[in-house]
XYZ file of C-alpha atoms in Angstrom:
571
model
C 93.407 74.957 47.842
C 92.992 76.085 44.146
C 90.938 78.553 43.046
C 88.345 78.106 40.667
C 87.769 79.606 37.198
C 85.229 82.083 36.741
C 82.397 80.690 35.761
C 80.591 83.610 33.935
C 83.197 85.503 32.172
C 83.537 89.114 33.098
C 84.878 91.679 30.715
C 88.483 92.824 30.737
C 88.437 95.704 29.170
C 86.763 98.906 28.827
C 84.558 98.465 31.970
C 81.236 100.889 32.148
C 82.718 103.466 34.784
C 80.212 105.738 36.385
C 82.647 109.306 36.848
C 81.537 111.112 40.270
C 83.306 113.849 42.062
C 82.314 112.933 45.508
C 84.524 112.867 48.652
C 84.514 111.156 51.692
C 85.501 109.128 54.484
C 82.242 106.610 54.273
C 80.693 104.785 52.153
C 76.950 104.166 52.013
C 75.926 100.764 50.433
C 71.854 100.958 49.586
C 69.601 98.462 48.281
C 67.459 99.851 45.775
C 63.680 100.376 46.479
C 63.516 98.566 43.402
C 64.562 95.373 44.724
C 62.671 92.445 44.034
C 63.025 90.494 47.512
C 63.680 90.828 50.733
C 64.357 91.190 53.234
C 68.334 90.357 53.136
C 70.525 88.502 55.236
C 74.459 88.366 54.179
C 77.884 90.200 53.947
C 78.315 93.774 51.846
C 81.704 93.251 50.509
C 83.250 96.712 49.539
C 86.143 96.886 47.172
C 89.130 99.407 46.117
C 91.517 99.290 43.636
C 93.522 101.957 41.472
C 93.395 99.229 38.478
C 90.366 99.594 36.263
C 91.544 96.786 33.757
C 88.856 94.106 35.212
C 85.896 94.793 37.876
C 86.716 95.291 41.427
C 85.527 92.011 42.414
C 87.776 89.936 40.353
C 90.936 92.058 41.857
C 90.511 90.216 45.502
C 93.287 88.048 46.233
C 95.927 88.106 49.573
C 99.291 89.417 49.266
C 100.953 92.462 47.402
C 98.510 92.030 44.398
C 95.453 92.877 46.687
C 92.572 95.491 46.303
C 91.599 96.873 49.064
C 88.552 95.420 50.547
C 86.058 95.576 53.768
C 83.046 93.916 55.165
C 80.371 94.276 57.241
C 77.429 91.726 57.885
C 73.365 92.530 57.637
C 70.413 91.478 59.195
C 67.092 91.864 57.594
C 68.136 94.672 55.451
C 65.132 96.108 53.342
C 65.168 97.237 49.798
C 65.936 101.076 49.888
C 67.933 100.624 52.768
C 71.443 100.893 53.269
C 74.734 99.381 55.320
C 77.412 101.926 55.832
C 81.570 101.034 55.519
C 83.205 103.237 58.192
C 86.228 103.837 60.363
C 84.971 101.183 62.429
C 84.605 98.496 59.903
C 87.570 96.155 59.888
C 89.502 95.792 56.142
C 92.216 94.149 54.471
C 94.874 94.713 53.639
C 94.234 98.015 55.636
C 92.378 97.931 58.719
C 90.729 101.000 58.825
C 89.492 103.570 55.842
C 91.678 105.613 57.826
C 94.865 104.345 56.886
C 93.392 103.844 52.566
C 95.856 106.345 50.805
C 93.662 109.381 49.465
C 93.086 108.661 45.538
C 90.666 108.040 42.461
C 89.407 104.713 43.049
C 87.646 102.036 41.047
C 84.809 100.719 43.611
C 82.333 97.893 43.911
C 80.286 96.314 45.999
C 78.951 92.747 46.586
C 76.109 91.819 48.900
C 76.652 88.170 49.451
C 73.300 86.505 50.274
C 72.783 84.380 53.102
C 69.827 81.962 53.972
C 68.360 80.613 57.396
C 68.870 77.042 58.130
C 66.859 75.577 61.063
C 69.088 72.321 61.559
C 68.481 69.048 63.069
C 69.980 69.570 66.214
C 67.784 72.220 66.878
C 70.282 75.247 66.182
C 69.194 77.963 63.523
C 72.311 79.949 61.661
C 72.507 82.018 58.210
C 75.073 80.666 56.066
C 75.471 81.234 52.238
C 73.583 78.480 50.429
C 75.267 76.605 47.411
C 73.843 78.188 44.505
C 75.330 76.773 41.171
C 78.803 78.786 41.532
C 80.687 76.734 44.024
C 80.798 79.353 46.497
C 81.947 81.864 44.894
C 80.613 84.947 46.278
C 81.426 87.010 43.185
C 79.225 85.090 40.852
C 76.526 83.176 43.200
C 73.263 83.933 41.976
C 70.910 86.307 43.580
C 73.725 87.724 45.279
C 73.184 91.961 44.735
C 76.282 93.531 42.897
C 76.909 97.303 41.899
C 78.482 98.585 38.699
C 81.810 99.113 38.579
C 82.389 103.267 39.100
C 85.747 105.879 39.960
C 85.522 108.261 42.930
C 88.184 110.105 44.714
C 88.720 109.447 48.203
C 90.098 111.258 51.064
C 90.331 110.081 54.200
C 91.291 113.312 55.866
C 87.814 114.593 54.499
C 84.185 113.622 55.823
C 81.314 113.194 53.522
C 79.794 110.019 52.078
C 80.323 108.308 48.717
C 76.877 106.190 47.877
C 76.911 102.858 46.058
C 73.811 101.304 44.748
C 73.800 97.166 44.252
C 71.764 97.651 41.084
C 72.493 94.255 39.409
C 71.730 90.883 40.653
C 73.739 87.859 39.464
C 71.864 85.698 37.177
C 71.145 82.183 38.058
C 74.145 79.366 35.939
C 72.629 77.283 33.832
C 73.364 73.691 34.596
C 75.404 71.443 32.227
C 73.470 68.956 29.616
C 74.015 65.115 29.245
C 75.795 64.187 26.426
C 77.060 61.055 24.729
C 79.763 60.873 27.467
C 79.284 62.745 30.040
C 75.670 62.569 32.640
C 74.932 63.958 35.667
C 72.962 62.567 38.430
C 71.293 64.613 41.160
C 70.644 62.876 44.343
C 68.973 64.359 47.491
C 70.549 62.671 50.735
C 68.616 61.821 53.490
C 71.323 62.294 56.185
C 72.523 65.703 55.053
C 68.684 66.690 54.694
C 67.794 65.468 58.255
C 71.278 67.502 59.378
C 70.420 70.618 57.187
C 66.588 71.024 57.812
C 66.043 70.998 54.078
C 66.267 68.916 51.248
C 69.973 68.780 50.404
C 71.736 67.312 47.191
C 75.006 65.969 45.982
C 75.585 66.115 42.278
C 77.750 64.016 40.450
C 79.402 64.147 36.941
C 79.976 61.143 35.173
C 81.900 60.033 32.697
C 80.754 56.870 30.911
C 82.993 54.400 28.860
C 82.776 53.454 25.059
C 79.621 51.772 24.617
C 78.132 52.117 28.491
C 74.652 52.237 26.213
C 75.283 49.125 24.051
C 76.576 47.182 26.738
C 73.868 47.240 29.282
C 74.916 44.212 31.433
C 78.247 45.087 31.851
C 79.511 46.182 35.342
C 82.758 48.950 35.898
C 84.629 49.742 38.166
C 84.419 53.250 39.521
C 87.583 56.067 39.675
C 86.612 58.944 42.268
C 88.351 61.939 40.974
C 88.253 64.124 44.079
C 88.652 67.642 44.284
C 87.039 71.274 44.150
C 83.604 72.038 42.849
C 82.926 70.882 39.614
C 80.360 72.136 36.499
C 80.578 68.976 34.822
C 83.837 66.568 34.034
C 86.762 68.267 33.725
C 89.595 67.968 31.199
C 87.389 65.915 28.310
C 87.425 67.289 24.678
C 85.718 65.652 22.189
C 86.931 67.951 19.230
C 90.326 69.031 18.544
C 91.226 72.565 19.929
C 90.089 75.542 18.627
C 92.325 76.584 15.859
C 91.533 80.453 16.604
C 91.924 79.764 20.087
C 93.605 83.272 21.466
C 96.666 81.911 23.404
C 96.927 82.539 27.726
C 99.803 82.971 29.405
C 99.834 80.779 32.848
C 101.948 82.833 35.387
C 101.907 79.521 37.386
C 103.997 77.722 35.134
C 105.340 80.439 33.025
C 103.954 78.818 29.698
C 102.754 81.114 27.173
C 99.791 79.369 25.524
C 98.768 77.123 28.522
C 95.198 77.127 27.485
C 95.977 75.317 24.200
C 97.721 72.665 26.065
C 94.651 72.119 28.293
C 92.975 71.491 25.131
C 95.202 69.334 23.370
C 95.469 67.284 26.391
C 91.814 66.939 27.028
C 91.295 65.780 23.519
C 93.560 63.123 23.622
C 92.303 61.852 26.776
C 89.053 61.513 24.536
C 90.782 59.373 21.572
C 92.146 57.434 24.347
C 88.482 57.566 26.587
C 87.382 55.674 23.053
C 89.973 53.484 21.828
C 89.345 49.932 21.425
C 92.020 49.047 23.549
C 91.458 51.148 26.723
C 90.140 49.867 29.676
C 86.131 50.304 30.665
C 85.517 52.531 33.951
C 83.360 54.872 34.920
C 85.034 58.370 36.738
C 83.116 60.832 38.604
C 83.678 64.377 39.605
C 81.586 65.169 42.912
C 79.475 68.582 43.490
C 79.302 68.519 47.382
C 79.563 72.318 47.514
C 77.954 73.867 51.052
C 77.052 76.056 52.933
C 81.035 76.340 53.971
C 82.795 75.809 51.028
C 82.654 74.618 47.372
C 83.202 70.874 48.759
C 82.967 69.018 52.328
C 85.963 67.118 52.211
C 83.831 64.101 51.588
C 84.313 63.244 55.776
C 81.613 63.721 58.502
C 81.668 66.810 60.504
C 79.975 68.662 63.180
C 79.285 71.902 61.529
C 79.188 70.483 57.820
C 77.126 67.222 58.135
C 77.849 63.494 57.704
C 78.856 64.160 54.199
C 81.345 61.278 54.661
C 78.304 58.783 55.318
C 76.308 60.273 52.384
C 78.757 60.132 49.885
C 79.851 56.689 50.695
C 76.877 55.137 51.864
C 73.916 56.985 50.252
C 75.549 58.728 47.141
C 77.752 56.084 45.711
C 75.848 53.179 46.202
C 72.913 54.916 44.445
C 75.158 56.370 41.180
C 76.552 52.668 40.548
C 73.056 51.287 40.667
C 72.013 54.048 38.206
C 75.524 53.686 35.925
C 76.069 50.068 36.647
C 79.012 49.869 38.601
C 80.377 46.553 39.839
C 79.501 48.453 43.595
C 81.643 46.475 45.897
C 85.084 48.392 47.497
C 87.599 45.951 45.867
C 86.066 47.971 42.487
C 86.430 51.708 43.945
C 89.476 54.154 43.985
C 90.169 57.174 44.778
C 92.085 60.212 43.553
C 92.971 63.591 43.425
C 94.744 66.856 44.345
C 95.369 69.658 47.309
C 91.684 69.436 48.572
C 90.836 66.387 46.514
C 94.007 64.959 47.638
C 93.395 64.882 51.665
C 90.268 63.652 50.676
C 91.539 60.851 48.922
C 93.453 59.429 51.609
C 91.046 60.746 54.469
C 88.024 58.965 52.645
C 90.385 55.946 52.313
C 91.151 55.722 56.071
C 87.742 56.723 57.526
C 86.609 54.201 55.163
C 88.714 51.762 54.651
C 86.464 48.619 53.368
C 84.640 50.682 50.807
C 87.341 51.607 48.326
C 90.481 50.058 47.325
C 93.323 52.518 46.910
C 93.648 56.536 46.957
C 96.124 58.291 45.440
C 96.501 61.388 46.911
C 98.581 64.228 45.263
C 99.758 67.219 47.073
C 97.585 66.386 49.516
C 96.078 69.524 52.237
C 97.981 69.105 55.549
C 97.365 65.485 56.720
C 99.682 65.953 59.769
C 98.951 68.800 61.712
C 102.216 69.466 63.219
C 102.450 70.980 59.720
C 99.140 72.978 59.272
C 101.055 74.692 56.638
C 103.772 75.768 59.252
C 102.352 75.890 61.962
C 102.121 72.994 64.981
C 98.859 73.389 66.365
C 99.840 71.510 69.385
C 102.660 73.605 70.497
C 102.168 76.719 68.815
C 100.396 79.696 70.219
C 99.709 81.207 67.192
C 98.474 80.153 63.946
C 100.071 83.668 62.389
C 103.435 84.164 64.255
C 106.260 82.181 65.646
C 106.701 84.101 68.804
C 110.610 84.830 70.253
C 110.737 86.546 73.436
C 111.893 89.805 71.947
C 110.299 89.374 68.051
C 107.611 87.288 66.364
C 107.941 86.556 62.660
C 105.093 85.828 60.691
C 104.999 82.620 59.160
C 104.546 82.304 55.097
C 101.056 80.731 53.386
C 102.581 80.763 49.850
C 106.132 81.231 47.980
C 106.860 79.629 44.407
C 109.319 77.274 43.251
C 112.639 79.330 44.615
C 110.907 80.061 47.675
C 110.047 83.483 47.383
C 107.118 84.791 49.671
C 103.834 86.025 47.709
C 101.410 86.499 51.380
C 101.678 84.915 54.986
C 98.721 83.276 56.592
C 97.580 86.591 58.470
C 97.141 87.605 55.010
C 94.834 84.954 53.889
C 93.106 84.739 57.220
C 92.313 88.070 57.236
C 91.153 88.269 53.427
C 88.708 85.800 54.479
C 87.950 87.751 58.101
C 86.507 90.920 55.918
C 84.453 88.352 53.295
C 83.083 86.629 56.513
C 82.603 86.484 59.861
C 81.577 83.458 61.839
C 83.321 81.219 59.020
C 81.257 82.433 56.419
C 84.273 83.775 53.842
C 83.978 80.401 51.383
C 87.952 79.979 51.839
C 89.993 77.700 52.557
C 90.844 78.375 56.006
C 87.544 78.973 57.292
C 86.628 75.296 55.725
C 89.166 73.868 57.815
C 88.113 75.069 60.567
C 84.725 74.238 59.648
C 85.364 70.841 58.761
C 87.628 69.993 61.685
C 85.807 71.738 64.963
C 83.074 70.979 66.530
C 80.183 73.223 66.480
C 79.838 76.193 68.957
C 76.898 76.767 71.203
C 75.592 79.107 69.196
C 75.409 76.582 65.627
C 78.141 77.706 64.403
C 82.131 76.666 64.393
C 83.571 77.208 67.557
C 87.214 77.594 65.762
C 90.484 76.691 66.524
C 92.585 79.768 66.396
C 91.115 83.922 66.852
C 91.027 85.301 63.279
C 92.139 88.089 64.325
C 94.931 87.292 66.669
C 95.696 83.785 65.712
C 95.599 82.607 69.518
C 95.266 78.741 69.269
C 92.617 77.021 71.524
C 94.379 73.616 72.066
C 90.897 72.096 73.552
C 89.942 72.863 69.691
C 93.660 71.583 68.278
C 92.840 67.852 70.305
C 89.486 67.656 68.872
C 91.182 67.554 65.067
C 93.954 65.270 66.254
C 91.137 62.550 67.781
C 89.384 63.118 64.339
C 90.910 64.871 61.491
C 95.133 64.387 61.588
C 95.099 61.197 59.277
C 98.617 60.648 60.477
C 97.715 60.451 63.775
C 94.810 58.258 63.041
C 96.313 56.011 61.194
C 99.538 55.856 63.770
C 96.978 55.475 66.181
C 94.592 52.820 64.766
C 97.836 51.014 62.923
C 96.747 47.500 64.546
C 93.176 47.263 62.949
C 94.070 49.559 59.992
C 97.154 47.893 58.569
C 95.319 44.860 56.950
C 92.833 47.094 55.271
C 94.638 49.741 54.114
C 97.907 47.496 52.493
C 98.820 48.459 49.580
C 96.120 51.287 48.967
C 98.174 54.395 50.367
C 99.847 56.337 47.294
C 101.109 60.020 48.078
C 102.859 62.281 45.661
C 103.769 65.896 46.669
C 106.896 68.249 45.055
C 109.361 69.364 47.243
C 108.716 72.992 47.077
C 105.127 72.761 47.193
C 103.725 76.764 47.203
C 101.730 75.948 50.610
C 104.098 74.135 52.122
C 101.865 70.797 51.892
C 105.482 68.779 51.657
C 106.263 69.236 55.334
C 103.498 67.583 57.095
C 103.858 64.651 54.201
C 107.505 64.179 55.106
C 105.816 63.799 58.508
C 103.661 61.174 57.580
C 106.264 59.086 55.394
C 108.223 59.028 58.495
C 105.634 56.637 60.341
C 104.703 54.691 57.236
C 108.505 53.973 56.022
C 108.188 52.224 60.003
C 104.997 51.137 60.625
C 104.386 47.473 61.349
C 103.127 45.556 59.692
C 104.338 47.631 56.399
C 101.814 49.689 54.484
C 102.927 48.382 51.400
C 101.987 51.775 49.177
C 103.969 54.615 47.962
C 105.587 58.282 49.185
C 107.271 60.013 46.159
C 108.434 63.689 45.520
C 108.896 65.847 42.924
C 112.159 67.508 42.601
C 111.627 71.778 42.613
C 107.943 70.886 41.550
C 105.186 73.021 42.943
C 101.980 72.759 43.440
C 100.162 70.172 43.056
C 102.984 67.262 41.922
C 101.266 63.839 41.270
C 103.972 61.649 40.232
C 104.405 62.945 36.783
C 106.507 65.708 35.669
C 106.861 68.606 34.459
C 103.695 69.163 36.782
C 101.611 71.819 34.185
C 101.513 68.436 31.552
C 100.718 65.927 35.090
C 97.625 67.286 36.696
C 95.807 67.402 32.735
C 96.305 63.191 33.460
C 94.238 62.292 36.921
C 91.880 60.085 35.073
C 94.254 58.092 33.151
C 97.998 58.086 34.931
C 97.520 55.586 37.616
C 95.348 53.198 35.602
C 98.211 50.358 35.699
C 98.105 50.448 39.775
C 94.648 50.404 39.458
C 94.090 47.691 37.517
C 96.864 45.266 39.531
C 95.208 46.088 42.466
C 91.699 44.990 41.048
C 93.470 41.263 39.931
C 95.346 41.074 43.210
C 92.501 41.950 45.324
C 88.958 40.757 43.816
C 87.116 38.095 45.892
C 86.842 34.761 44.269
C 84.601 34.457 41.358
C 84.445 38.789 40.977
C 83.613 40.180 37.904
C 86.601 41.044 35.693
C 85.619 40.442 32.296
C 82.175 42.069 31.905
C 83.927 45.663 31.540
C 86.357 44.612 29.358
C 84.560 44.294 25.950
C-alpha cells in the first residue's frame, strides 16, 4: 500500500513557470502537431494547485494535502488535437470546475498512455502497459507531459485556458549487474498466452559471498515480496555519503531518515559478506502490469495466472540460473503491506512449494475487515449507513488515530486517474486482482466508484478465492499438515490502514484451529505501518532480508527430506 519513490528526480525549486493572463472556465489539452506518434489511447490527467514549490504532478495525493485534479479518457487522439476538461468532467477533490475557488493556479497536465491488448480469451481492452516506472503514471515513459505554468481561473467566467503536452517522459534506464546484485529477465509463457504478447517477470537478485567461486554449491532462496522494484533494495556497499544532505521523514518524525537508510543498508552489506553469515540467495520480484506495479503473485481473472508463473515458470527457472537448492523445504517467503498478503496468500495457494512466509502488516486477509468495511454485510464500501446519517468510514489516521482521508477520498483520487480500473492504485488492484472479469474484458468490480454500492455476487467471488482466512478456515483439514509451522504474521496495533483489524480476525481462527497451526501472530504496541516484529518500526522494515534468518534456518533442519543438502551453502 506504499508508495513508491520517484524514480527520476524532479526539481523542487524554482520550477520554469510559463506567466499567462488567460481566464476561463475550460481547459483545452492539445497534442502538438509535432508529436512523434500516434495516434493516442489513455487518460489526460489535469492538475491544480496554489503551491508552486514542486510540479503539479508530484502534488497528487488524497486527503487535505490534495491538488486539485480531473480526468477524462481518449480514443485515438491525433497529434494537433485536443481533449477538453469541462463542467462535465468529474474531479477530485472537487467534482466539478464549477465548485474550483477562482485563483492563480500552478497547472499541468499528464496524458497517460495506454496500449491495446488482444488477450487470450478473445477480449481486446487498453490498459497502461508496464513501462520501467512501476506504474507510475507521472514518470512512465512515453507518457506526454506539459510544463509546469500559472494562470488565473474563474469559474464564474467562460473562456478557455490551453495546455500543450510538449514533453514526453524519457524511457529509465535499467539497472546493471554487479558483483552482488543480477537481474534475470524471463518471458512467461502463461502470462504471454493470457496477455496476447510476450510478457516478462524480472527479478533482482542478490547473490552470497563467493556465489562465483563456489559453483557447485546450492542455496536456499528468501522471496522478499513487495512493490515494484529497480533492483535490490536496502544494499550499500560503501559507507554513506558523508555530504549526504539530511531528510526529514514525516512518517516517523526522524530528522535525517535518509542517513539511517544508508547506514543500515551498509551494514547489511558487512554482514551480506562476513565469513560467518549464512549463504542464500534473496530476490526482489518486478511483476508490475497492466493494473498495478505488482500482481500479488496469485492467479486472477483480469491479471493472469501470475501465481502459476511465478511459482511454476519464474522460480524454477531463476534457481536453475542462480543455483538454488529448488525444492519448497528450501523457499520462504516475506514481506510487507502488499508484499505481506502476498506472503501468506502465495504460502496458502501454494502450500508445497515454499516453506514459511512471514507476512508483516499484511493487506486485508479477512475481508470482514477490507480496511473497515465488511463486504458481506455492508452496503457500502464508503459509508456506514444509519437510518437518519451515514458516516464515512476512515482509509488512513497515524499513530494517535487522527484521520488524514477516508476511502471515498482515495477511491475517488483513483476514479479521476482512471476509469475502468485503470488509476494504478491500490484499490483499483484489488478489485482487479480479486473479481472476475466483466463481459466487456475488463473488471467487473465489486463496489460503484462512485457510490460505493457493494455487489455481493462480486463480494462471494473474493471470499471462494481471495479471503485467506476464509480459505484457510475453509480448507483447514487438507491445509493444516502443510502449512504447520510456516504461518508468521506481525502487524502494530495502530496500523495507518487499519490492516490490524482483519488480522485480529484471522488470529482468532488460528489461536483455535485444529490441528494447531503451530506459527506466530504478534503486535506491535502504538506501531504503525508496516510493524514486522521489530521495533521501533523506522529501524525494522531496513531488516527484511536478515531478521527472521534464525526461523528460517530451524525450519530448513526441522523440515529437509532425508539426505537434503545442508552443507553445500554453508562454506
Amino acid at each position: 500500500m506504499t508508495m513508491h519513490k520517484t524514480l527520476v528526480k524532479l526539481a523542487t525549486t524554482g520550477l520554469a513557470l510559463l506567466a499567462t493572463s488567460a481566464t476561463a472556465e475550460t481547459f483545452r489539452v492539445t497534442i502538438p502537431s509535432t508529436a512523434a506518434k500516434g495516434p493516442f489511447d489513455g487518460r489526460v490527467i489535469l492538475i491544480l494547485t496554489p503551491n508552486g514549490a514542486t510540479e503539479p504532478r508530484e502534488q497528487v495525493v488524497p486527503g487535505v494535502k490534495a491538488a486539485q485534479i480531473f480526468g477524462v479518457t481518449v480514443d485515438g487522439l491525433k497529434a494537433g488535437q485536443s481533449a477538453e476538461i469541462d463542467t462535465s468532467t468529474f474531479g477530485y477533490p472537487k467534482e466539478d470546475l464549477k465548485q474550483v475557488p477562482a485563483g492563480r493556479y500552478f497547472v499541468q497536465a499528464v496524458l497517460h498512455r495506454y496500449d491495446t491488448y488482444h488477450l487470450g480469451n478473445g477480449k481486446t481492452v487498453k490498459l497502461p502497459a508496464a513501462r520501467g516506472a512501476g506504474q507510475n503514471w507521472r514518470m512512465e515513459p512515453g507518457n506526454l507531459v506539459s510544463t509546469p505554468q500559472q494562470v488565473s481561473f474563474d469559474p464564474a467566467k467562460s473562456g478557455e485556458i490551453n495546455i500543450t503536452l510538449d514533453k514526453v517522459n524519457p524511457p529509465i534506464v535499467a539497472e546493471k549487474d554487479t558483483k552482488y546484485i543480477r537481474h534475470f529477465k524471463f518471458r512467461s509463457e502463461k502470462l504471454s498466452r493470457f496477455w496476447g504478447r510476450d510478457t516478462y517477470i524480472t527479478g533482482h537478485v542478490l547473490v552470497p559471498k563467493g556465489f562465483d567461486e563456489h559453483p557447485n554449491a546450492r542455496y536456499p532462496l528468501m522471496v522478499n515480496q513487495g512493490h515494484f522494484p529497480m533492483t535490490v533494495g536496502g544494499f550499500r556497499t560503501t559507507p554513506p555519503d558523508k555530504n549526504l544532505k539530511c531528510e526529514y521523514s514525516e512518517r516517523f518524525n526522524l530528522p535525517c531518515y535518509n542517513r539511517m537508510e544508508q547506514e543500515e543498508a551498509y551494514k547489511f552489506y558487512q554482514k551480506w559478506i562476513s565469513d560467518d553469515f549464512p549463504r542464500y540467495l534473496v530476490v526482489e520480484i518486478d511483476h508490475s502490469n497492466p493494473y498495478y506495479d505488482d500482481s500479488y503473485a496469485v492467479n486472477s481473472e483480469n491479471l493472469g495466472p501470475y501465481g502459476d508463473a511465478i511459482t511454476y515458470e519464474f522460480i524454477p527457472a531463476l534457481e536453475k540460473k542462480f543455483h538454488g537448492l529448488g525444492q519448497g523445504w528450501a523457499r520462504f517467503l516475506y514481506g510487507g503491506s502488499t508484499g505481506g498478503w502476498e506472503a501468506l496468500g502465495v504460502q496458502v495457494k501454494y502450500p508445497d512449494q515454499y516453506n514459511g512466509a512471514f507476512a508483516a502488516c499484511p493487506d486485508p486477509i479477512d475481508f470482514r475487515k477490507m480496511m473497515l468495511t465488511n463486504i458481506y454485510t455492508d452496503k457500502n464500501m464508503y459509508y456506514n449507513i444509519g437510518t437518519f446519517n451515514n458516516v464515512q468510514r476512515p482509509a488512513h489516521r497515524n499513530y494517535l488515530g487522527e484521520v488524514q482521508y477516508t476511502i471515498q477520498d482515495e477511491n475517488h483520487l483513483e476514479l479521476v486517474l482512471g476509469d475502468k480500473n485503470r488509476s494504478g492504485g491500490q484499490w483499483d488492484v484489488w478489485d482487479a486482482v480479486f473479481s472476475p472479469m466483466g463481459d466487456d474484458g475488463y473488471v467487473n468490480p465489486l463496489w460503484n466508484k462512485r457510490t460505493g454500492e457493494i455487489n455481493p455476487t462480486v463480494a462471494k467471488y473474493w471470499q471462494d478465492n481471495y479471503d485467506l482466512r476464509h480459505i484457510m478456515e475453509r480448507d483447514w483439514q487438507t491445509l493444516a499438515p502443510k502449512l504447520k509451522g510456516k504461518i508468521h504474521i506481525f502487524v502494530g496495533d495502530m496500523d495507518n490502514y487499519y490492516l490490524n483489524d482483519a488480522v485480529y480476525l484471522t488470529e482468532d481462527f488460528l489461536k483455535n484451529a485444529k490441528p494447531a497451526y503451530e506459527g506466530v501472530v504478534e503486535y506491535g504496541d502504538r506501531a504503525e505501518h508496516c510493524w514486522n516484529g521489530e521495533s521501533p518500526n523506522a529501524l525494522g522494515r531496513l531488516h527484511y532480508n536478515t531478521m527472521y534468518l534464525p526461523t528460517i534456518l530451524k525450519q530448513m533442519e526441522d523440515t529437509a527430506p532425508k539426505g537434503a543438502d545442508l552443507t553445500s551453502w554453508k562454506y
